[in-house]
Each structure stands twice: as structure tokens, then as C-alpha cells.
Short mmCIF file of C-alpha atoms in Angstrom, two decimals:
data_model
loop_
_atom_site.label_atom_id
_atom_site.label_comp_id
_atom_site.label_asym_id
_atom_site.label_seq_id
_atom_site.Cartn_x
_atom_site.Cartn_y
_atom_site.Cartn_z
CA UNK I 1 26.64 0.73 66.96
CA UNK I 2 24.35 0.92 63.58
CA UNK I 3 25.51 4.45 63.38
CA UNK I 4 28.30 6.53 64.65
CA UNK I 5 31.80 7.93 64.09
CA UNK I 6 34.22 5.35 65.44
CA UNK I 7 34.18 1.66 66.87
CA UNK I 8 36.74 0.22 69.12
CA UNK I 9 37.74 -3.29 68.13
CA UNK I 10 39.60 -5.52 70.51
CA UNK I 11 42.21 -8.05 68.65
CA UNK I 12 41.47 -11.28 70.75
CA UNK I 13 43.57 -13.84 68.78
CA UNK I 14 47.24 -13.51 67.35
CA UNK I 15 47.02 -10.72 64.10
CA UNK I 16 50.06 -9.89 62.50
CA UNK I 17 50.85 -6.14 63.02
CA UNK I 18 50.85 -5.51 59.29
CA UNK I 19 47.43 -7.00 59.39
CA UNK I 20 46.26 -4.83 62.61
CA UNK I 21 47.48 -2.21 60.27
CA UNK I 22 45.86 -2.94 57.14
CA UNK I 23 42.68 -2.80 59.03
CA UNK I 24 43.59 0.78 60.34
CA UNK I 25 44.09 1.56 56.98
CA UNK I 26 41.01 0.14 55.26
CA UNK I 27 38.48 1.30 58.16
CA UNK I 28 40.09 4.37 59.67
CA UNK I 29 36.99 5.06 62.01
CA UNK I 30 38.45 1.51 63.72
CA UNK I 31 39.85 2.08 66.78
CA UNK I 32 41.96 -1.59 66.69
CA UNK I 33 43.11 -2.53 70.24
CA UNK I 34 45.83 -5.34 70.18
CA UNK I 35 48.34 -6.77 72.58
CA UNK I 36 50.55 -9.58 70.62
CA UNK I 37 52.21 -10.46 74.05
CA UNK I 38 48.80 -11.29 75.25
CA UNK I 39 47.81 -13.91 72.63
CA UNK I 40 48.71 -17.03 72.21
CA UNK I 41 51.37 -17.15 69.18
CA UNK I 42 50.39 -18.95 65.95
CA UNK I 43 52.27 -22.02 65.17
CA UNK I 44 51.54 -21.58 61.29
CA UNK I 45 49.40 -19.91 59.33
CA UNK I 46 46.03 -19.12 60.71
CA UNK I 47 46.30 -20.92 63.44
CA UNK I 48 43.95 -18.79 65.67
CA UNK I 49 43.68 -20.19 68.71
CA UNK I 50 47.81 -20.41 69.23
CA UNK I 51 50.13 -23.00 70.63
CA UNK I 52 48.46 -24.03 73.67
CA UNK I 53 51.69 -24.95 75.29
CA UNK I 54 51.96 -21.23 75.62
CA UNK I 55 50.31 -19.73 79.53
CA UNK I 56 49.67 -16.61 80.12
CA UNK I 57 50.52 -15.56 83.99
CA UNK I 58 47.99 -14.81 86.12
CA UNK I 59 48.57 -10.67 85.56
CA UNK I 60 48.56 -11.50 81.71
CA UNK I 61 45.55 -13.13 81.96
CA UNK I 62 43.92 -9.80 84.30
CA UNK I 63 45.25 -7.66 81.31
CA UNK I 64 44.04 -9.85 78.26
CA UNK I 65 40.38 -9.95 80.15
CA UNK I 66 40.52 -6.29 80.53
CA UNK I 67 41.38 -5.75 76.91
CA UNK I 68 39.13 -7.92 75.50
CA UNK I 69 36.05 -6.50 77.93
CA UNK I 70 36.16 -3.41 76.33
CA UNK I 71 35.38 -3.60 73.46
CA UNK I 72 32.68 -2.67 71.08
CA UNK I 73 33.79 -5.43 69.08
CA UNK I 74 35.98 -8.32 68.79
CA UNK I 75 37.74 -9.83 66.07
CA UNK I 76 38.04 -13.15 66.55
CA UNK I 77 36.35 -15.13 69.60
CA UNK I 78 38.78 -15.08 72.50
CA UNK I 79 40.97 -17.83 72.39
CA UNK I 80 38.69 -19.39 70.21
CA UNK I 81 37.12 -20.85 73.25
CA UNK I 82 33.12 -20.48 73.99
CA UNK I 83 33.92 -20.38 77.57
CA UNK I 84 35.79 -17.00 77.19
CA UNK I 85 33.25 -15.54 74.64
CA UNK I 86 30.48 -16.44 76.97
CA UNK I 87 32.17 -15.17 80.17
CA UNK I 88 33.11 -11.48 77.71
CA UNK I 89 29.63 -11.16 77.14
CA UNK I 90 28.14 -11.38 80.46
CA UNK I 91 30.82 -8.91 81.87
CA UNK I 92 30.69 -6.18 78.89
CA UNK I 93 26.78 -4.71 78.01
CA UNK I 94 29.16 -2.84 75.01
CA UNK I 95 29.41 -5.40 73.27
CA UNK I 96 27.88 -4.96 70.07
CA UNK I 97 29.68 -7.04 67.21
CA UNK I 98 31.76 -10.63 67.35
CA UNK I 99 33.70 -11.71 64.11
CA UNK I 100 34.32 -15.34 63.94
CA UNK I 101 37.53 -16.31 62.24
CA UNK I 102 36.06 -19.69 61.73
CA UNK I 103 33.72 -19.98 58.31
CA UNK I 104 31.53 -22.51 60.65
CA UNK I 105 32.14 -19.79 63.32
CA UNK I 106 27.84 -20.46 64.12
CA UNK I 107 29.03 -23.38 65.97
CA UNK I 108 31.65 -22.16 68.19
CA UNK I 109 28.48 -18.67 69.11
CA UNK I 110 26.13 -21.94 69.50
CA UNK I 111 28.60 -23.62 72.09
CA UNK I 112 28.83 -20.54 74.03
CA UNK I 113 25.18 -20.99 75.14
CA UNK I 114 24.12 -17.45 75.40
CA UNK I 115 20.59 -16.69 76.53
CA UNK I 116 18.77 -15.03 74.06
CA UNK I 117 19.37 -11.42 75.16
CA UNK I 118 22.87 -11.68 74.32
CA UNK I 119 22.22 -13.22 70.82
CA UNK I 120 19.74 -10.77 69.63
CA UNK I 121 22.05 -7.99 71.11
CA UNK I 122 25.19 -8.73 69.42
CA UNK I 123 25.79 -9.21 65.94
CA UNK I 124 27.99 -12.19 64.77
CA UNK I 125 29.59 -12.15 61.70
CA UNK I 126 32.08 -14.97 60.41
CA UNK I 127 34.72 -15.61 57.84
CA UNK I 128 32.27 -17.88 55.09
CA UNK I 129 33.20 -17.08 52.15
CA UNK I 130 36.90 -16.27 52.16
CA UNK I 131 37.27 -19.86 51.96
CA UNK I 132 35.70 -20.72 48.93
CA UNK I 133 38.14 -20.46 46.54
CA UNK I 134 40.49 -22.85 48.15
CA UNK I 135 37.82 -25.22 49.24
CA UNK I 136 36.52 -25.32 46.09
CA UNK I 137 39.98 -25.97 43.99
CA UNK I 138 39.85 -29.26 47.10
CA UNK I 139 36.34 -30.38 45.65
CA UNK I 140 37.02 -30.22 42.04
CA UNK I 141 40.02 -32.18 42.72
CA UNK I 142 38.43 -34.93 44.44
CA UNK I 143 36.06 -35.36 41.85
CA UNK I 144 39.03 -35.23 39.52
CA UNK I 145 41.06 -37.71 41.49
CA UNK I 146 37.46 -40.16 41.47
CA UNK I 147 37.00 -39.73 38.09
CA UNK I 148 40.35 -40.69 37.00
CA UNK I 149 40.46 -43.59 39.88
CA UNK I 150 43.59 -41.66 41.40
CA UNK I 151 43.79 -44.77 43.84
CA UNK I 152 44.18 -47.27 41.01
CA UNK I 153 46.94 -45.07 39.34
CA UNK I 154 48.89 -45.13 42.83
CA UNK I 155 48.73 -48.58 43.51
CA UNK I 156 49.29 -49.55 40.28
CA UNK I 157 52.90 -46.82 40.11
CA UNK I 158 53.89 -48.66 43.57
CA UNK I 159 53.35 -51.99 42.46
CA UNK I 160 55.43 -50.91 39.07
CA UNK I 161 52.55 -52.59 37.28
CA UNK I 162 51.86 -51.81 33.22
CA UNK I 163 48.52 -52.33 32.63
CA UNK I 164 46.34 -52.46 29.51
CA UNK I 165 44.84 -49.04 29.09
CA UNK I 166 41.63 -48.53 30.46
CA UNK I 167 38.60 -45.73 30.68
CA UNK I 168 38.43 -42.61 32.56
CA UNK I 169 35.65 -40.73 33.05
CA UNK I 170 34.92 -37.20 31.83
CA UNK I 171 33.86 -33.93 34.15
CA UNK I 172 33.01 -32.48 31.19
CA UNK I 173 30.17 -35.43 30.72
CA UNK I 174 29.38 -35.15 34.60
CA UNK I 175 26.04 -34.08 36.16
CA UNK I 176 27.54 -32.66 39.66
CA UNK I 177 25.28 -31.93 42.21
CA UNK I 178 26.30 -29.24 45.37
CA UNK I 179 24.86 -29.56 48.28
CA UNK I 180 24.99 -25.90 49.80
CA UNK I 181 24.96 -23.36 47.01
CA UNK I 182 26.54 -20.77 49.93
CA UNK I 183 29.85 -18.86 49.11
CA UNK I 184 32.04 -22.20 49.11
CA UNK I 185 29.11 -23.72 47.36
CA UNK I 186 28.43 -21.42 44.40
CA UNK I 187 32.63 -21.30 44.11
CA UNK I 188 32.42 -25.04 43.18
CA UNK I 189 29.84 -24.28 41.21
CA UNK I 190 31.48 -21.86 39.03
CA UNK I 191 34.71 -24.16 38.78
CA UNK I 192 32.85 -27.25 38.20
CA UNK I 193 30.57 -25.35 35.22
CA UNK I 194 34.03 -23.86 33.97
CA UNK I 195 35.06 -27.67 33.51
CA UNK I 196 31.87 -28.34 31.02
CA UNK I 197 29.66 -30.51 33.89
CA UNK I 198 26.33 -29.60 34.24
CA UNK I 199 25.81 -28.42 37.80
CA UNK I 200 22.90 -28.82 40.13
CA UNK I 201 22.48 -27.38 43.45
CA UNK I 202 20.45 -27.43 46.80
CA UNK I 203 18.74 -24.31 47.61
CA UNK I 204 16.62 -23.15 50.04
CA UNK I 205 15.52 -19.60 48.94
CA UNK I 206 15.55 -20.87 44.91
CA UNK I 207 17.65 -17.53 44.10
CA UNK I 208 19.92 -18.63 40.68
CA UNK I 209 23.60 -18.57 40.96
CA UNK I 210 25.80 -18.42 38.39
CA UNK I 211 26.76 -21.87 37.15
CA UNK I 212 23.85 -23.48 38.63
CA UNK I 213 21.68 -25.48 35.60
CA UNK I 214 19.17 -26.76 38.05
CA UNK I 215 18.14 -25.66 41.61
CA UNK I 216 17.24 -28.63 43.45
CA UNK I 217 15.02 -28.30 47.08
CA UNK I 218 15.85 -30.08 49.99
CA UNK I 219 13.06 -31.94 49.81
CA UNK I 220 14.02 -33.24 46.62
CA UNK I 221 17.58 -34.41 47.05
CA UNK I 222 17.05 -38.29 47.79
CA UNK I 223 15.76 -38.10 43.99
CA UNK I 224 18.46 -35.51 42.73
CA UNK I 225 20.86 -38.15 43.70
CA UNK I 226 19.82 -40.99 41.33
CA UNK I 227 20.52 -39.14 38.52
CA UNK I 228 23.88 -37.29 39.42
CA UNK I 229 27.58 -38.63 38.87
CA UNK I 230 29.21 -36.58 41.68
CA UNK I 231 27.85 -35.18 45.47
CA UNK I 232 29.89 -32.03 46.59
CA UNK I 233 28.75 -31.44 50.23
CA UNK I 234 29.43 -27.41 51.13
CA UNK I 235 27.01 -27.36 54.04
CA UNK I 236 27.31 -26.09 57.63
CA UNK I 237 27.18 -28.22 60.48
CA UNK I 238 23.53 -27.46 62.25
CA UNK I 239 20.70 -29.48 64.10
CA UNK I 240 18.88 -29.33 60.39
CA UNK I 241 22.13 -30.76 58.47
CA UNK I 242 23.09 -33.31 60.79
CA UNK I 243 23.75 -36.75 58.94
CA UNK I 244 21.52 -35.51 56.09
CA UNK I 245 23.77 -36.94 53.74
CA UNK I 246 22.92 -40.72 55.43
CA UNK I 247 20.64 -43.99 54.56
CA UNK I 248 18.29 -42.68 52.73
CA UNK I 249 20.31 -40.64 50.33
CA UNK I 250 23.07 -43.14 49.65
CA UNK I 251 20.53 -45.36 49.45
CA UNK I 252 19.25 -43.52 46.41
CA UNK I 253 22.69 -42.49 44.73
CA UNK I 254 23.20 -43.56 41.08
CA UNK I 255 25.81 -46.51 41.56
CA UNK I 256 29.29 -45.61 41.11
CA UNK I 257 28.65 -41.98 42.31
CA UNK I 258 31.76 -39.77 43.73
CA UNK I 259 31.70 -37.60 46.96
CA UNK I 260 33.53 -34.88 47.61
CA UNK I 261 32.94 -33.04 51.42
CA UNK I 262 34.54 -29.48 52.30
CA UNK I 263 31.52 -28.53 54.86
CA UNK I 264 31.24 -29.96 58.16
CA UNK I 265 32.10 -33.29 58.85
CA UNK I 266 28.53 -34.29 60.84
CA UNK I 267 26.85 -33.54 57.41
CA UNK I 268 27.81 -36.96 56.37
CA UNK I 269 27.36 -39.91 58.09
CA UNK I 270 29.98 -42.01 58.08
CA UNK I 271 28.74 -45.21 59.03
CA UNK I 272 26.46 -45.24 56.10
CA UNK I 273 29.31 -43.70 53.91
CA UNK I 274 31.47 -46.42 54.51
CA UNK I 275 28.55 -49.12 53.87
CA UNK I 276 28.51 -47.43 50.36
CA UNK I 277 31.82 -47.13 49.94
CA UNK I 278 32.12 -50.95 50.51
CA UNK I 279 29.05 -52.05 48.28
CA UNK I 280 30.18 -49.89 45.51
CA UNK I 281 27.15 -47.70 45.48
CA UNK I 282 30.05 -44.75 45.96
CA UNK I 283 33.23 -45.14 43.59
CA UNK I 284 35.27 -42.99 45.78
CA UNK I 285 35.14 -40.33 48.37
CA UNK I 286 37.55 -37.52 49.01
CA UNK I 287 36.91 -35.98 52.54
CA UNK I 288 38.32 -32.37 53.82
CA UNK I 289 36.37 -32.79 57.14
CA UNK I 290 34.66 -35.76 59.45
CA UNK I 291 32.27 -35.99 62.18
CA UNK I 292 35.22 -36.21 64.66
CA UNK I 293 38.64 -34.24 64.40
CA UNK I 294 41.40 -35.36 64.39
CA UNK I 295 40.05 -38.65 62.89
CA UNK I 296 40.20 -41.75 65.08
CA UNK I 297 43.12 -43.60 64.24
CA UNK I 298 40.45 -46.78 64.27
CA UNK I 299 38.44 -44.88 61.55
CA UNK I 300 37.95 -47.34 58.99
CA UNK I 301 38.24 -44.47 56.80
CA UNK I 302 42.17 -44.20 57.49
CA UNK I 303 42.59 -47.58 55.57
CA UNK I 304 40.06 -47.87 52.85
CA UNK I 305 41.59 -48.07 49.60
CA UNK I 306 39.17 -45.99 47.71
CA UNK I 307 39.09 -42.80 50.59
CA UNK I 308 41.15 -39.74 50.54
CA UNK I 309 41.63 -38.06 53.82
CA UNK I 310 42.53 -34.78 54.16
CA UNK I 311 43.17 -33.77 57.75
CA UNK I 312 40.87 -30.25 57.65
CA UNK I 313 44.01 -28.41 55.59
CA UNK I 314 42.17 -27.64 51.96
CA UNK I 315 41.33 -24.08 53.24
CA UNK I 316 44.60 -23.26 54.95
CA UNK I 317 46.49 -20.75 52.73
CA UNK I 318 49.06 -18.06 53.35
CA UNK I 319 46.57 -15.40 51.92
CA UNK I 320 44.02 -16.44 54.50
CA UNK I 321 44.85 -14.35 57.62
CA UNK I 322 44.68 -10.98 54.84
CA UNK I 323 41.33 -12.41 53.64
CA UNK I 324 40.08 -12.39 56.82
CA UNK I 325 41.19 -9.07 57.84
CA UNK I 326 40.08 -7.38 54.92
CA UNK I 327 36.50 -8.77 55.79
CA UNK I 328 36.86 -7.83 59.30
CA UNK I 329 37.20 -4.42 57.83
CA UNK I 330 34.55 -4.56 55.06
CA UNK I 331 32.27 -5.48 57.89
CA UNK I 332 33.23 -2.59 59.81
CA UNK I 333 32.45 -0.24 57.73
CA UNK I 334 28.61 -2.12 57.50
CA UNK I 335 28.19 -1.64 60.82
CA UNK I 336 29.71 1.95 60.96
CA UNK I 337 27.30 3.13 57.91
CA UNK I 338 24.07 1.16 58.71
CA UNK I 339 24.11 -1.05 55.73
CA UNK I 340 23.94 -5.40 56.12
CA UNK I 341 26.75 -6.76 57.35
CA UNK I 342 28.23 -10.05 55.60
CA UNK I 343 28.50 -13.89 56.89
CA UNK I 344 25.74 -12.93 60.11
CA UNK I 345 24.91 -15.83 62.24
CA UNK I 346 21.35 -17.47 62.42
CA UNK I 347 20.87 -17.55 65.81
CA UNK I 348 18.33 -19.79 65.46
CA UNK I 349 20.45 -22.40 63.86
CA UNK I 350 23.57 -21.30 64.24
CA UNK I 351 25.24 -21.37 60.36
#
């Protein structure tokens, strides 16, 4: 489907109408197929893959299958299950073009365990990048809320305790590093540099992005973090990120350092997190996502006194399900004219 005049789209996740129409509207040569009695209704915003209280009967089921196997392309993986995109793709040779709603939508293709036919026929495309802003707004307040010891402040207003005044510490006299200068990645970069701090950033092509003082490789971030006052980890869960931020990089962090983490939870490792919280090599660490969600209620991360957990919400916004329709349709028209499509997969790795 590189080239031609129209491209039917099967809806395979709840889309408000007005959004199924926006899409008409942006990308006219869409043929959008929907059925909102077929989906699984949202319980708030964005929630994708639906109540699951909700069954389909076994005719509904026959009818969503049928829907979603013919299509060209599908926004949204069915059910945000593997097991459904994997059993679409065997059934449906059409099948040209899958749009994650996820940003980390790599891992859900990756779970599906396609052979490699199917990957290098089909395009996947996901939502990274509509999230930045948000995500971003979550980082620069965690670095805020470290920098001004936000959990000294509360337990000193519950306590109703004066104290004599003491020092905060400045973002505008920060060094932050990013780790991940991606869309959410080069977002915190550009709100962070906004703020005065100098910004540094991992990159594995070296391409500058705006905001960005100093690229730093890969291969150089056990040093990078010696130097820095604040780690914002933007990175997608992959074989290659797993637990990179772990020993030997907390080992290495200049004492007192803060962490903010809006990737993927398995970036971090949280054994070696906590060690650091606890020896004071990390001041405090304000976490979006963790290896395992929902977070073990015996996560010692629940409880520790210098921790802020944030149960996988600092993306969530009203404007999100519009944000990801309009890039549904922006990709569209890629595919439609020929030109690169936005957010594709690595099949390879899977971000």
C-alpha cells in the first residue's frame, strides 16, 4: 500500500465517533471501518483495551474477527492483546500497516512473536511522541520536587513543624542529563534548557537537538553520570536497555544525584535503585513507570520516604485520544503518498 488511491482502516479498539470522524476528515482517501458495539468500552480516557468485565458473545466475537481481518490497516492492536494481533495476521495476507496506540507499542508487536515474514511485510507505526509533552511536564517536576526536597516539605507541613530555613537547590545551576534524546526525550530537553540547566543527552546517531549542550554516547554514560545533578530516563524498554540504568551506573553517579523515569520501567533496576536510594548516592527518585505494573504492594518503593510513585498516569490526558488520531491520520497519508511514515518499529529490537 506505498501507493494508491484509498486504504481501508479497521478501528480495533474503542474511538470516539467524533474521532472516527476527524480521521475521515483529515485523510479522506481512509476508508475507516468501526463497530463501537464491538469494542470493549473505555472506562476513562484512553483506556484502549476497555473494561474487561465487558464479553462479547460468541456472534460478536465472529463479527469483530471479521471486521478486523479485513483490513489494510488497523488502528490500534486488537484488544490490545498480542494473541489477537498475531492470530489477524496469519488469517489476513492484506495486511499492510498496524498503528500501536501504545508509545512502547514495539513491545506489545515483539510479544506477538511473528515470524519474520510478517514483520518485514507489515509496517508498524506507534503513538511515540504524542506523549512527550505531558511526560515531560512529569520529569521536570520530579526534578523540581528533588530539588526542593518535596518530601521534607510534606513531612515537615504534617508534622506542623517550623523549621529554621534551609537551602534549595537551583535547576537553573543543574547539569541534567536525558537518557533517550527520542520525542519524549528531546521534550524534556527543551523544558529543562527553558529552565536555565545545562542539558546533556544520550545519543546514538550524534544528530543535535535543540536544547541539547552535550551529546553523550552510550558508551560513555557510566562517566556522564559523575558529573551530572539529575538522570531523566526517556528510554524504551528493549533487550539493549534492559537494567542499563543498574550497578555500574549508580555506582558512578555524583552523590546526591536525582532521578526522574517516564520510559519503561525495566530500564532501571530497581534493586540497585533502592541500594542508592538508601546509601544516599540518589537524593530522590520520582518514578512514572517500574519493572512490574501495577507495583507490588511489597515494593519497598511504596514506603520509602524519599520515592514518588506515580502509578503509569503522567501521560494520560484528555487531549490524548485526538493526538493519537490525528497521527493515525498523518501516517495515513505517508503511506498513501509514498513518503516515511512516523514512530516505525525496529523489528529488530522492537522500540
Amino acid at each position: 500500500m506505498s501507493t494508491g488511491k484509498s486504504l481501508r482502516a479497521v478501528v480495533a479498539v474503542p474511538l470516539k465517533e467524533d474521532l472516527c470522524e476527524l480521521i475521515e476528515r483529515l485523510e479522506p482517501r481512509v476508508e475507516l471501518v468501526r463497530d463501537a458495539s464491538l469494542t470493549h468500552p473505555m472506562r476513562g480516557p484512553a483506556d484502549w483495551s476497555g473494561d474487561p468485565a465487558h464479553e462479547r458473545s460468541a456472534d460478536e466475537q465472529r463479527a469483530f474477527d471479521e471486521m478486523v481481518d479485513s483490513a489494510d490497516a488497523l488502528f490500534g492492536i486488537p484488544d490490545v492483546d498480542p494473541a489477537a494481533l498475531a492470530r489477524t495476521v496469519a488469517v489476513n495476507p492484506k495486511l499492510r500497516w498496524v498503528m500501536t496506540t501504545a508509545a512502547g507499542g514495539g513491545g506489545q508487536v515483539k510479544a506477538a512473536d511473528l515470524d519474520r515474514a510478517a514483520l518485514d511485510r507489515i509496517v508498524f507505526t506507534t503513538s511515540a511522541g504524542v506523549h512527550g509533552g505531558p511526560l515531560a511536564e512529569f520529569a521536570v517536576f520530579g526534578v523540581l520536587a528533588g530539588a526542593k526536597n518535596l518530601p521534607r516539605l510534606a513531612q515537615q507541613q504534617a508534622d506542623r513543624r517550623w523549621t529554621d530555613r534551609w537551602e534549595m537547590r537551583q535547576v537553573d545551576e543543574m547539569t541534567v542529563l536525558v537518557v533517550g534524546l527520542g520525542g519524549i526525550g528531546a521534550e524534556c530537553a527543551r523544558r529543562f534548557h527553558a529552565l536555565g540547566a545545562e542539558v546533556w543527552g544520550t545519543t546514538r546517531s550524534g544528530t543535535p537537538v535543540d536544547g541539547v549542550d552535550r551529546l553523550v554516547s552510550l558508551d560513555e554514560l557510566a562517566t556522564a553520570v559523575s558529573e551530572v545533578d539529575a538522570i531523566v530516563v526517556t528510554l524504551p524498554g528493549t533487550d539493549q536497555t534492559h537494567h542499563l540504568i543498574g550497578a555500574e551506573v549508580l555506582s558512578a553517579v555524583k552523590p546526591g544525584v536525582i532521578v526522574a523515569s517516564v520510559g519503561r520501567g525495566t530500564v532501571i533496576d530497581e534493586t540497585e535503585l533502592l541500594a542508592a536510594l538508601d546509601d544516599g548516592r540518589v537524593s530522590f527518585a520520582a518514578l512514572d513507570v517500574f519493572e512490574v505494573e501495577p507495583l507490588p504492594d511489597e515494593s519497598p518503593l511504596w514506603r520509602h520516604p524519599r520515592v514518588l510513585v506515580s502509578p503509569h498516569t503522567a501521560a494520560l490526558n484528555s487531549k490524548e485520544e485526538e493526538r493519537i488520531a490525528r497521527r493515525f491520520a498523518e501516517n495515513a497519508t505517508r503511506l498513501l503518498d509514498g513518503e516515511p511514515m512516523r514512530a516505525v518499529v525496529d523489528t529488530v529490537e522492537f522500540y
